[in-house]
Short mmCIF file of C-alpha atoms in Angstrom, two decimals:
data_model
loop_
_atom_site.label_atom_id
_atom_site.label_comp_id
_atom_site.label_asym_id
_atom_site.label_seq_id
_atom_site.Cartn_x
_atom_site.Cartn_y
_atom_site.Cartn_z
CA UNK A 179 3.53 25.15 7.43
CA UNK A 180 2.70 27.45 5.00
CA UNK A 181 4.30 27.66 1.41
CA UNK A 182 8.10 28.45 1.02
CA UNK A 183 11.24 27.15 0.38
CA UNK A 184 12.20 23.97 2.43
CA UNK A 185 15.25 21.38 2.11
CA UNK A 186 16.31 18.80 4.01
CA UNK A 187 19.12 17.32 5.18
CA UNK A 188 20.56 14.64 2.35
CA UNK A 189 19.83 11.36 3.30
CA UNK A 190 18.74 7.26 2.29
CA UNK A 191 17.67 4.52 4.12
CA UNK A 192 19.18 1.19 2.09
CA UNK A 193 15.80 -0.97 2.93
CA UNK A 194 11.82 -0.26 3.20
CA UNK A 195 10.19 -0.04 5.06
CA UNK A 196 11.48 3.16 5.84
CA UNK A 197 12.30 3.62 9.86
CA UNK A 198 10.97 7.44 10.82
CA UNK A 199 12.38 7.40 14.08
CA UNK A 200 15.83 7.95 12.40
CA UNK A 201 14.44 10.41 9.49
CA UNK A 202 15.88 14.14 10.13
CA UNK A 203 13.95 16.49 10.82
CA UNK A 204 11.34 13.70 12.06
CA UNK A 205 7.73 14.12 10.45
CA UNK A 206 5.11 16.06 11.75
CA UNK A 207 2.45 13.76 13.10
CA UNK A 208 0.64 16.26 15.17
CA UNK A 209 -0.48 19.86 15.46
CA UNK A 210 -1.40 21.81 18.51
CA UNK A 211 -3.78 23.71 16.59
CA UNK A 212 -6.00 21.05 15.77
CA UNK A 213 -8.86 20.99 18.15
CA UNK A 214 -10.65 17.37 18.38
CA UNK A 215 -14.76 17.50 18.19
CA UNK A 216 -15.38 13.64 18.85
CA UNK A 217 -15.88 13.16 14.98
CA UNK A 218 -15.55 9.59 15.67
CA UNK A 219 -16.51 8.74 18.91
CA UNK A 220 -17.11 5.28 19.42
CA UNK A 221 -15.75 3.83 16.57
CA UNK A 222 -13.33 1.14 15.55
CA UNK A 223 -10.59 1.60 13.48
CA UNK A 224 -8.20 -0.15 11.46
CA UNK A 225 -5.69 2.00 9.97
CA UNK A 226 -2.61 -0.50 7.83
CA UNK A 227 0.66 0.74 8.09
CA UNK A 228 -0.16 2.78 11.09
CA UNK A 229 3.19 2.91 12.35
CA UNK A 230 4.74 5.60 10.58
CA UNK A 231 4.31 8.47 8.40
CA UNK A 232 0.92 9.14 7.05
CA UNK A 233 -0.52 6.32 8.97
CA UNK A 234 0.66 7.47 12.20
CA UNK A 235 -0.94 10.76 11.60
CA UNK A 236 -4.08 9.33 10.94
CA UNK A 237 -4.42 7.19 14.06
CA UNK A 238 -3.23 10.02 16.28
CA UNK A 239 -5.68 12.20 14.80
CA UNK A 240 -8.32 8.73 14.93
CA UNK A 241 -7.50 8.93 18.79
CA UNK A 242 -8.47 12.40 19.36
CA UNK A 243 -11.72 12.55 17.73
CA UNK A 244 -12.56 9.32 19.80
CA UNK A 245 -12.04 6.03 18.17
CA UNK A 246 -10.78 3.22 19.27
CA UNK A 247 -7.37 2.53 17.52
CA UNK A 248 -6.26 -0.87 15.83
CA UNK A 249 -2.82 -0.34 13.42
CA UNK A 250 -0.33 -2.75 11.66
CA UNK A 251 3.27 -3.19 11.33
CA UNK A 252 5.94 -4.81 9.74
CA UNK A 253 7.36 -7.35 12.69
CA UNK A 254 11.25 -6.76 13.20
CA UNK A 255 11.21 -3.44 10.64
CA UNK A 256 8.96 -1.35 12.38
CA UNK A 257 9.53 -2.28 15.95
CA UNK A 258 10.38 0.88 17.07
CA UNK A 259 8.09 3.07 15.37
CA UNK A 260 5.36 0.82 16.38
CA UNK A 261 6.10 1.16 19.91
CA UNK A 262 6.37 4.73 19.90
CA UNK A 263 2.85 5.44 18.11
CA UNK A 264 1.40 3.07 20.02
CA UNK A 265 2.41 5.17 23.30
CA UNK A 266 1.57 8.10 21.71
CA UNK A 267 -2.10 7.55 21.05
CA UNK A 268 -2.23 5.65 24.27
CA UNK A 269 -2.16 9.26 25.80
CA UNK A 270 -3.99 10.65 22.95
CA UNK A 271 -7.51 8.49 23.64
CA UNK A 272 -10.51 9.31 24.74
CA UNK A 273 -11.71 8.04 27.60
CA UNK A 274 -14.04 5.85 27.04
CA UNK A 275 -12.14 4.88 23.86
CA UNK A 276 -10.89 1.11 24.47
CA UNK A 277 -6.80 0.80 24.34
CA UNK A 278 -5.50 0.89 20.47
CA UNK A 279 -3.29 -2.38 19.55
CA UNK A 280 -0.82 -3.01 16.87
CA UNK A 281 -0.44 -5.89 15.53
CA UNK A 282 1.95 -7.29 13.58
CA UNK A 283 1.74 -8.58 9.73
CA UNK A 284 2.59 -9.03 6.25
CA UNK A 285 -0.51 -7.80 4.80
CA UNK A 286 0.71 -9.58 1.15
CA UNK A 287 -1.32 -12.60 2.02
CA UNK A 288 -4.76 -13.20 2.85
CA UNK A 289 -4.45 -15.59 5.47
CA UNK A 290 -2.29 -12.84 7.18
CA UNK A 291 -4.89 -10.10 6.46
CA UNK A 292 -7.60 -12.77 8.16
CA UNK A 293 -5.60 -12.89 11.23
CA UNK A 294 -5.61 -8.98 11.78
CA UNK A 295 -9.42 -8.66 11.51
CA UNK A 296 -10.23 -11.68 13.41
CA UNK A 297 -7.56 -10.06 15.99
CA UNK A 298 -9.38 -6.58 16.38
CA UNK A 299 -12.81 -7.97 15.69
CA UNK A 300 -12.07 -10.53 18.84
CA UNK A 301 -10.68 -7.38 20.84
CA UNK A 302 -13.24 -5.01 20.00
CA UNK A 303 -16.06 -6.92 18.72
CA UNK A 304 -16.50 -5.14 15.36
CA UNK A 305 -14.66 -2.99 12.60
CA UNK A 306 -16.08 0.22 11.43
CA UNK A 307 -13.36 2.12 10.08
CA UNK A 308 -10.59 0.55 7.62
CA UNK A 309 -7.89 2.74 6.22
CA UNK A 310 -5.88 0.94 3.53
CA UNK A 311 -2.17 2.73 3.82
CA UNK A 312 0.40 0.06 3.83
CA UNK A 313 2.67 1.08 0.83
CA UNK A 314 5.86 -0.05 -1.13
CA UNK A 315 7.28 2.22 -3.64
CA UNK A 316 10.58 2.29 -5.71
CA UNK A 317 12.62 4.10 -8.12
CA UNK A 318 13.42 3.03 -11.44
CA UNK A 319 14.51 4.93 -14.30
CA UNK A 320 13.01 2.20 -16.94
CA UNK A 321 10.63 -0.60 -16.79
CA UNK A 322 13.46 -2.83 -17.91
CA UNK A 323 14.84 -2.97 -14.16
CA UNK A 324 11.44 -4.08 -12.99
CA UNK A 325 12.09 -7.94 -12.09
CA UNK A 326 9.45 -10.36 -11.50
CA UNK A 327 10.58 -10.12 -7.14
CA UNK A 328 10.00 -6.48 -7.62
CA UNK A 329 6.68 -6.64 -9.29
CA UNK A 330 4.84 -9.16 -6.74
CA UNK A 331 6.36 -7.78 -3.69
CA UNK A 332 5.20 -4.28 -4.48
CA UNK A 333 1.52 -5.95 -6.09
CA UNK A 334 1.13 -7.40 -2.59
CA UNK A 335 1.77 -4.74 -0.81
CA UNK A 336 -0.30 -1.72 -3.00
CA UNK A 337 -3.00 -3.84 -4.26
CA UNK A 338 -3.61 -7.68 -2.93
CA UNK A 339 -3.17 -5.83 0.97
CA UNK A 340 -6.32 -3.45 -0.20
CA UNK A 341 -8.30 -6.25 -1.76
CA UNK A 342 -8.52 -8.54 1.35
CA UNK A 343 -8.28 -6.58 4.03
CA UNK A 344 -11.48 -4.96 2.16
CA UNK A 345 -13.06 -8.28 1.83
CA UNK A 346 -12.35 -9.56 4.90
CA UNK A 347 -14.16 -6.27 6.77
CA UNK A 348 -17.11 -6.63 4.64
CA UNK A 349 -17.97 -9.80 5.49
CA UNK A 350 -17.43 -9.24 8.97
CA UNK A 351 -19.72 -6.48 8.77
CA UNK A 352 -22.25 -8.44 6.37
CA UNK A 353 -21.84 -12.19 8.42
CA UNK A 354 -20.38 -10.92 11.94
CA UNK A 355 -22.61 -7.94 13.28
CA UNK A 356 -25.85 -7.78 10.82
CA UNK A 357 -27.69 -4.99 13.26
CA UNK A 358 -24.39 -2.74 13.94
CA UNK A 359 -24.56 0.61 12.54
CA UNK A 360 -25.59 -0.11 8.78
CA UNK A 361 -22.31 -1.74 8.23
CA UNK A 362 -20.32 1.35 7.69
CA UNK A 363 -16.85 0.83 6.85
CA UNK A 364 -15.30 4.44 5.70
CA UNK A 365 -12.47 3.06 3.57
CA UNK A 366 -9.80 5.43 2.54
CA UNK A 367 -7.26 3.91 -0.26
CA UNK A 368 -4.46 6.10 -0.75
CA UNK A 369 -2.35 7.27 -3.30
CA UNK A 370 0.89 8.85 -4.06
CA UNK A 371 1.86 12.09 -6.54
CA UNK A 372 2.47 10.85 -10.08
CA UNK A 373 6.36 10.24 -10.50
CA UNK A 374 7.99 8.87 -14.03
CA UNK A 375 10.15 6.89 -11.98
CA UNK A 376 7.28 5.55 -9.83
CA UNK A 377 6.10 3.14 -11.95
CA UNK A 378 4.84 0.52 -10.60
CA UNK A 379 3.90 2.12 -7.33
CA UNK A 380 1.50 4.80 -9.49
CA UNK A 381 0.21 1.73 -11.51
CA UNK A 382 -0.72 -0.29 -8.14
CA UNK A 383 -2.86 2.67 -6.52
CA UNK A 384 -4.49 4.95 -9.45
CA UNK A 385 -8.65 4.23 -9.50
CA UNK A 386 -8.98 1.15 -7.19
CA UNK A 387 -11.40 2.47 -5.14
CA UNK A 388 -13.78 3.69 -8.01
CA UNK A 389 -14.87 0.05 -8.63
CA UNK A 390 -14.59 -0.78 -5.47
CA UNK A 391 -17.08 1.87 -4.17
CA UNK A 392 -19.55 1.21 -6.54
CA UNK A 393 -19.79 -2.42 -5.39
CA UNK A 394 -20.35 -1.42 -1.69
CA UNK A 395 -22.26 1.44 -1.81
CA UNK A 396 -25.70 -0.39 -1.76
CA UNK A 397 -24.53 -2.19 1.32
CA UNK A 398 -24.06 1.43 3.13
CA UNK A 399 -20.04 1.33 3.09
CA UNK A 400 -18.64 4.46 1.58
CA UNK A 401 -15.38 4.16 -0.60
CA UNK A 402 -13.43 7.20 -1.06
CA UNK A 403 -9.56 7.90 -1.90
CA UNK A 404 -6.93 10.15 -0.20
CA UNK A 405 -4.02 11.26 -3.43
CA UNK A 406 -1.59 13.18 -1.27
CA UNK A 407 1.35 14.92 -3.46
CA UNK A 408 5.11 15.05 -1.96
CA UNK A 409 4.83 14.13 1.83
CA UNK A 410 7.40 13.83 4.12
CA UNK A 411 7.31 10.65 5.53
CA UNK A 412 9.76 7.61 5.38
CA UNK A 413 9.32 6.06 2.17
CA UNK A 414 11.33 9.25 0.85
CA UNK A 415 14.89 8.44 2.33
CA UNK A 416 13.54 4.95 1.57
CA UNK A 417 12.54 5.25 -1.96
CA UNK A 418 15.05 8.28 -3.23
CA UNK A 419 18.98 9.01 -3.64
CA UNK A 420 20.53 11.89 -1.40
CA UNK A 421 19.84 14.63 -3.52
CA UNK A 422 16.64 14.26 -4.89
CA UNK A 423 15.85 13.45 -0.83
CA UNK A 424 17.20 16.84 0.08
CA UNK A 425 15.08 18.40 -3.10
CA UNK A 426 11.94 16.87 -2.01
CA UNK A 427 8.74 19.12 -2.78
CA UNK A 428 9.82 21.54 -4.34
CA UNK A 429 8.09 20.57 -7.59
CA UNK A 430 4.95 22.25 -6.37
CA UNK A 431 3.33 25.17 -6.07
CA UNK A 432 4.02 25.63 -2.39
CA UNK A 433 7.51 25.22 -3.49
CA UNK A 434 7.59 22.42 -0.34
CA UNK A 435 6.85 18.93 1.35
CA UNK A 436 3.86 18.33 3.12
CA UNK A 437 3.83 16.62 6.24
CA UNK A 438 1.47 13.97 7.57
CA UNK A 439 -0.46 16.34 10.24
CA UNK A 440 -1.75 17.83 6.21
CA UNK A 441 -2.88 14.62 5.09
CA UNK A 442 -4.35 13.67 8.02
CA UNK A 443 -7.52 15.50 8.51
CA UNK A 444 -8.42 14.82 5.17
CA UNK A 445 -9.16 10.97 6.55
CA UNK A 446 -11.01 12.27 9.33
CA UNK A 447 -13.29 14.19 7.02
CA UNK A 448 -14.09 10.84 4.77
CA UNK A 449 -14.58 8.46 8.35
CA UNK A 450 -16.79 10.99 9.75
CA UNK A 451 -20.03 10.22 9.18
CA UNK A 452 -21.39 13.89 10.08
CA UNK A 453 -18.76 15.53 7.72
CA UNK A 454 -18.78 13.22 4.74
CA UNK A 455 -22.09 10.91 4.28
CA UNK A 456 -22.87 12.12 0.99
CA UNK A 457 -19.24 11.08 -0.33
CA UNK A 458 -18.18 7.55 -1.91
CA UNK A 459 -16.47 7.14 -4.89
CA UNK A 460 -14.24 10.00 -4.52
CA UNK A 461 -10.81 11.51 -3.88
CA UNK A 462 -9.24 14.23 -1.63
CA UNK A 463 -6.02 15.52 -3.30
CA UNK A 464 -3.94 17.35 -0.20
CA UNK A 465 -0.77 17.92 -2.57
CA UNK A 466 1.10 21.71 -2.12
CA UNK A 467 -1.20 23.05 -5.13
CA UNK A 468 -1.00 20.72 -8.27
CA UNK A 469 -4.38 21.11 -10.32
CA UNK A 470 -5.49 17.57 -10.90
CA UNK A 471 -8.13 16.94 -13.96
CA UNK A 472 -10.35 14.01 -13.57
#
């Protein structure tokens, strides 16, 4: 995976989510190099939009450092993909790592978000890991074709999703579990690479977790941010047109897409306790080479 020339095979998928099991070449969600160190032994885990792409990298990757492993889905979209990462970290546990769940939700709505924490906290008893990763994006070449539809669907997904799952696993730590392990939820909010034809989906992400961390960070939760640059994972064929899909990457200075195995470790790092308990507040920017300022 190091830096060269790469292009894909043109392709689109017509609705999002994006279905990976169909993507070609398929994402890398794994790496046999990676050697596992129990980072996160005996934690819980929530990881949104687990099923696919960067998500499904992360709970693999969850798994093999020791967590326990709870990810959602989009019901009827994301079938598939579901079923396969839930199999696949299923053999990538821990042993005495409880069995991961998915579970299935429209995270747009916070009686929806309610249901998945009450769900894992009922399975596993508590929540000490959330990873906010459930994402919509979409190209438009002006804000004039941004409709009203467009706008909430895309709000609900990027922001509202982030809000109450947030809320909803701080008061379970704060009301739920008062004496478990100083409360700490790791939350990593993720962005994209800035895009002029992103709009929207830039707009929804950039700085959220600033204000959030600074909230939380006298109740022992750290906050921090994961800004990957062009990754290969299905909201591409979902998001792009044929060309600029088969193009993908090559705007930086690797000259290349990333794929999700990259991003991942960079979440490990932030949930790890032993690695990253004098970070909140702050971002990781795994992105082919782009200098970011600020």
């Amino acid at each position: 995976m190091a830096s060269g020339e790469q292009k894909f095979p043109p392709q689109k998928q017509d609705t999002q989510p994006g279905k990976e099991h169909v993507m070609d070449p398929l994402p890398q969600f794994t790496c046999p190099d990676y050697k596992p160190s129990n980072k996160l032994q005996g934690k819980i885990a929530v990881i949104t939009g687990g099923d696919s792409g960067i998500g499904r990298a992360v709970c693999n990757l969850f798994s093999l450092e020791g967590a326990t492993v709870a990810f959602t889905y989009v019901k009827g979209d994301e079938d598939k993909d579901a079923k396969d990462t839930l199999e696949m970290i299923k053999n990538a546990k821990t042993a005495d790592a409880k069995d991961p769940m998915a579970v299935a939700a429209d995270l747009g709505f916070d009686e929806n978000c309610k249901r998945v924490v009450d769900d894992v906290v009922n399975a596993y008893g508590h929540i000490d890991i959330l990873v906010n990763n459930a994402a919509e994006q979409y190209e438009c070449s002006s804000v004039e074709e941004i409709d009203e539809p467009r706008l909430e669907r895309v709000f609900r997904t990027n922001i509202f999703s982030y809000f109450f799952m947030t809320r909803l696993a701080c008061i379970e730590a704060h009301e739920g579990r008062k004496q478990h392990y100083k409360h700490n939820i790791s939350e990593c909010i993720q962005r994209k690479c800035k895009t002029t034809r992103l709009y929207i989906y830039q707009g929804c992400n950039c700085g959220i977790y600033k204000g959030i961390s600074l909230q939380l960070v006298s109740k022992g939760i750290r906050v921090n941010g994961v800004a990957p640059g062009p990754i290969w994972t299905p909201l591409i064929p979902a998001s792009f047109k044929e060309e600029e899909t088969s193009q993908f990457g090559g705007q930086v200075p690797m000259n290349r897409a990333g794929q999700p195995i990259e991003v991942a470790p960079s979440y490990v790092f932030l949930a790890s306790n032993q690695c990253s308990s004098y970070f909140t507040g702050q971002v990781l920017h795994p992105n082919g080479g782009t200098v970011v300022n600020g």
